[in-house]
Amino acid sequence: ILNVEQSPQSLHVQEGDSTNFTCSFPSSNFYALHWYRWETAKSPEALFVMTLNGDEKKKGRISATLNTKEGYSYLYIKGSQPEDSATYLCAPESSSASKIIFGSGTRLSIRP
Amino acid sequence: DTEVTQTPKHLVMGMTNKKSLKCEQHMGHRAMYWYKQKAKKPPELMFVYSYEKLSINESVPSRFSPECPNSSLLNLHLHALQPEDSALYLCASSQASGEQFFGPGTRLTVL
């Protein structure tokens, strides 16, 4: 898996608003899709690992969906809070190699 | 114990020095990883160890030499580095190919 695209690159959202962003990846040789949350000066923190087409996972106000046939995943944040400000990285994993390739991320800033 | 530890936190070395980075986990994870991260870029995979054997080397220059002495430890030996090798070096571990747990990293500066 070489082409991982995340959009938008950056996003500014008012506190309390909901938002979502996209990860696109080649659908061939798909094995799993990882989402990570990455705060400045910290290490990436795993949010979700999804494997099945149609998978939907939720952790608090954050949820994610997966479409393996068309090669995309959405991350949703409901009722954004200042602590949600971070870069959200997606990382697909192919079935032919035990490794993940990080996208360049969506940098989310929440305005109080 | 649910964390990955890395030492040292910071390292400054000259281009002729030999140094080592250490990573440790006690979660029973059988896969361990080294990543290099430059400022504001996502981590780039360097090496993967699976069951203590090197399974992936992402064409990393030989001045970086990984070692996995046992299932809990992962080292990265550094020799004759270049200033452009200055970066944050992250270690991670996982159960097989599940979610990866990252350590805090070692901030390396090569003078």
mmCIF file of C-alpha atoms in Angstrom, chain B residues 1-109:
data_model
loop_
_atom_site.group_PDB
_atom_site.id
_atom_site.type_symbol
_atom_site.label_atom_id
_atom_site.label_comp_id
_atom_site.label_asym_id
_atom_site.label_seq_id
_atom_site.Cartn_x
_atom_site.Cartn_y
_atom_site.Cartn_z
ATOM 1 C CA ASP B 1 2.570 -2.861 32.614
ATOM 2 C CA THR B 2 1.014 -1.344 29.495
ATOM 3 C CA GLU B 3 3.714 0.953 28.252
ATOM 4 C CA VAL B 4 6.690 1.040 25.971
ATOM 5 C CA THR B 5 9.766 2.672 27.489
ATOM 6 C CA GLN B 6 12.682 4.176 25.607
ATOM 7 C CA THR B 7 16.082 5.348 26.761
ATOM 8 C CA PRO B 8 17.662 7.788 26.582
ATOM 9 C CA LYS B 9 15.104 10.585 26.159
ATOM 10 C CA HIS B 10 17.653 12.807 24.459
ATOM 11 C CA LEU B 11 20.962 11.983 22.785
ATOM 12 C CA VAL B 12 23.548 14.239 21.227
ATOM 13 C CA MET B 13 26.339 12.539 19.331
ATOM 14 C CA GLY B 14 29.123 13.351 16.934
ATOM 15 C CA MET B 15 29.455 11.791 13.512
ATOM 16 C CA THR B 16 32.230 9.458 14.686
ATOM 17 C CA ASN B 17 30.474 8.243 17.818
ATOM 18 C CA LYS B 18 28.833 4.874 18.450
ATOM 19 C CA LYS B 19 25.699 4.906 20.558
ATOM 20 C CA SER B 20 22.630 2.750 21.151
ATOM 21 C CA LEU B 21 18.946 3.436 21.658
ATOM 22 C CA LYS B 22 16.969 1.066 23.848
ATOM 23 C CA CYS B 23 13.313 0.089 23.876
ATOM 24 C CA GLU B 24 11.499 -2.183 26.304
ATOM 25 C CA GLN B 25 7.968 -3.561 26.649
ATOM 26 C CA HIS B 26 6.447 -6.094 29.037
ATOM 27 C CA MET B 27 3.070 -6.542 27.386
ATOM 28 C CA GLY B 28 4.003 -9.849 25.762
ATOM 29 C CA HIS B 29 3.912 -8.270 22.327
ATOM 30 C CA ARG B 30 5.725 -10.291 19.682
ATOM 31 C CA ALA B 31 6.177 -7.555 17.106
ATOM 32 C CA MET B 32 8.426 -4.538 17.707
ATOM 33 C CA TYR B 33 9.153 -1.597 15.442
ATOM 34 C CA TRP B 34 11.573 1.277 14.947
ATOM 35 C CA TYR B 35 10.289 4.467 13.339
ATOM 36 C CA LYS B 36 12.009 7.710 12.449
ATOM 37 C CA GLN B 37 10.037 10.907 12.774
ATOM 38 C CA LYS B 38 11.103 14.291 11.429
ATOM 39 C CA ALA B 39 9.429 17.485 12.575
ATOM 40 C CA LYS B 40 5.727 17.725 11.675
ATOM 41 C CA LYS B 41 5.878 14.566 9.538
ATOM 42 C CA PRO B 42 4.272 11.235 10.416
ATOM 43 C CA PRO B 43 6.502 8.382 11.587
ATOM 44 C CA GLU B 44 8.420 6.510 8.877
ATOM 45 C CA LEU B 45 8.963 2.806 9.397
ATOM 46 C CA MET B 46 12.576 1.644 9.634
ATOM 47 C CA PHE B 47 12.538 -1.933 10.950
ATOM 48 C CA VAL B 48 10.084 -4.596 12.098
ATOM 49 C CA TYR B 49 10.942 -7.520 14.356
ATOM 50 C CA SER B 50 8.512 -10.400 14.588
ATOM 51 C CA TYR B 51 9.142 -13.113 17.167
ATOM 52 C CA GLU B 52 12.648 -11.706 17.697
ATOM 53 C CA LYS B 53 13.547 -12.013 14.017
ATOM 54 C CA LEU B 54 14.040 -9.097 11.658
ATOM 55 C CA SER B 55 11.141 -9.276 9.210
ATOM 56 C CA ILE B 56 11.247 -5.872 7.545
ATOM 57 C CA ASN B 57 14.118 -3.482 6.795
ATOM 58 C CA GLU B 58 12.846 -0.476 4.876
ATOM 59 C CA SER B 59 16.138 0.024 3.016
ATOM 60 C CA VAL B 60 17.666 1.707 6.034
ATOM 61 C CA PRO B 61 21.367 2.662 5.734
ATOM 62 C CA SER B 62 23.738 0.267 7.479
ATOM 63 C CA ARG B 63 24.835 2.964 9.925
ATOM 64 C CA PHE B 64 21.611 1.979 11.738
ATOM 65 C CA SER B 65 21.775 -1.560 13.110
ATOM 66 C CA PRO B 66 18.812 -3.057 14.978
ATOM 67 C CA GLU B 67 19.035 -5.839 17.504
ATOM 68 C CA CYS B 68 16.400 -7.807 19.391
ATOM 69 C CA PRO B 69 18.109 -9.607 22.307
ATOM 70 C CA ASN B 70 14.812 -11.046 23.601
ATOM 71 C CA SER B 71 11.069 -10.639 23.219
ATOM 72 C CA SER B 72 10.955 -7.593 25.528
ATOM 73 C CA LEU B 73 13.919 -5.617 24.278
ATOM 74 C CA LEU B 74 14.771 -3.833 21.063
ATOM 75 C CA ASN B 75 17.957 -1.886 20.456
ATOM 76 C CA LEU B 76 19.064 0.414 17.669
ATOM 77 C CA HIS B 77 22.835 0.724 17.324
ATOM 78 C CA LEU B 78 24.086 3.919 15.738
ATOM 79 C CA HIS B 79 27.460 4.438 14.104
ATOM 80 C CA ALA B 80 28.874 7.139 11.845
ATOM 81 C CA LEU B 81 25.600 9.014 11.603
ATOM 82 C CA GLN B 82 25.057 12.156 9.559
ATOM 83 C CA PRO B 83 23.468 15.429 10.708
ATOM 84 C CA GLU B 84 20.406 14.633 8.566
ATOM 85 C CA ASP B 85 19.802 11.590 10.786
ATOM 86 C CA SER B 86 18.778 13.953 13.566
ATOM 87 C CA ALA B 87 15.155 13.107 14.362
ATOM 88 C CA LEU B 88 12.834 11.570 16.938
ATOM 89 C CA TYR B 89 13.254 7.786 16.979
ATOM 90 C CA LEU B 90 10.121 5.985 18.074
ATOM 91 C CA CYS B 91 9.797 2.398 19.165
ATOM 92 C CA ALA B 92 6.457 0.592 19.062
ATOM 93 C CA SER B 93 5.154 -2.862 19.850
ATOM 94 C CA SER B 94 2.026 -4.839 18.986
ATOM 95 C CA GLN B 95 0.359 -8.205 19.269
ATOM 96 C CA ALA B 96 0.945 -9.637 15.814
ATOM 97 C CA SER B 97 -0.424 -6.898 13.558
ATOM 98 C CA GLY B 98 -2.845 -5.237 15.958
ATOM 99 C CA GLU B 99 -2.745 -1.699 17.245
ATOM 100 C CA GLN B 100 0.729 -0.433 17.916
ATOM 101 C CA PHE B 101 1.756 1.060 21.244
ATOM 102 C CA PHE B 102 4.373 3.753 20.888
ATOM 103 C CA GLY B 103 7.093 4.736 23.313
ATOM 104 C CA PRO B 104 7.882 8.385 24.059
ATOM 105 C CA GLY B 105 10.823 8.391 21.669
ATOM 106 C CA THR B 106 14.479 9.369 21.778
ATOM 107 C CA ARG B 107 15.289 12.824 20.434
ATOM 108 C CA LEU B 108 18.588 12.386 18.566
ATOM 109 C CA THR B 109 20.842 15.230 17.500
#
